[in-house]
């Protein structure tokens, strides 16, 4: 089944003419990053990704960590 999904994704990328490489891993990484940026907790993301080890989830979310300094509390408004 994973092979079928990967093949379907590759076909979709080629049809859409996307310049960047896209894979199931890319989608999972993007999903985790977007969840973190929206304020979801790392444990929630871990569960959604199906990771047993939190360190694995942390790998997927490292990019969003760089933007953490720009995060403001709604109470700061």
XYZ file of C-alpha atoms in Angstrom:
77
model
C 0.000 0.000 0.000
C 2.814 2.432 0.812
C 4.308 1.763 -2.622
C 0.942 2.600 -4.231
C 0.698 5.871 -2.321
C 4.290 6.783 -3.116
C 3.700 6.114 -6.804
C 0.506 8.149 -6.786
C 2.317 11.030 -5.086
C 5.131 10.965 -7.652
C 2.604 11.026 -10.497
C 0.748 13.959 -8.901
C 4.007 15.889 -8.457
C 4.958 15.326 -12.101
C 1.482 16.294 -13.357
C 1.490 19.497 -11.303
C 4.995 20.355 -12.500
C 6.370 20.906 -9.016
C 10.083 21.657 -9.103
C 10.809 20.323 -5.633
C 11.067 16.655 -4.758
C 8.044 15.454 -2.798
C 7.623 12.183 -0.970
C 5.482 10.699 1.772
C 8.264 11.728 4.156
C 8.002 15.318 2.900
C 4.265 15.343 3.575
C 4.724 13.904 7.051
C 7.423 16.471 7.832
C 5.201 19.315 6.604
C 2.229 18.004 8.579
C 4.263 17.906 11.799
C 5.728 21.361 11.208
C 2.325 22.936 10.497
C 0.818 21.359 13.612
C 3.649 22.692 15.759
C 3.316 26.162 14.235
C -0.424 26.097 14.994
C 0.341 25.455 18.653
C -0.290 21.724 18.976
C 1.750 20.020 21.666
C 4.664 17.812 20.735
C 3.039 14.790 22.418
C -0.103 15.255 20.317
C 2.013 15.432 17.177
C 3.915 12.337 18.299
C 0.660 10.418 18.620
C -0.693 11.636 15.278
C 2.512 10.581 13.515
C 2.517 7.226 15.289
C 5.996 7.616 16.736
C 6.934 5.558 19.769
C 9.938 7.708 20.568
C 9.548 11.455 21.110
C 13.024 12.014 19.661
C 11.754 10.784 16.288
C 9.004 13.409 16.350
C 11.537 16.076 17.280
C 13.432 15.347 14.043
C 10.311 16.163 12.036
C 9.720 19.430 13.862
C 13.239 20.897 13.978
C 12.499 23.548 11.355
C 9.620 25.037 13.340
C 11.825 25.273 16.427
C 13.821 28.028 14.719
C 10.689 30.178 14.533
C 9.773 29.814 18.194
C 11.196 33.238 19.064
C 8.477 34.852 16.953
C 5.665 33.151 18.867
C 3.611 35.476 21.037
C 0.962 34.732 23.597
C -2.562 35.983 22.830
C -2.330 37.699 26.221
C 0.460 39.948 24.900
C -1.927 41.780 22.553
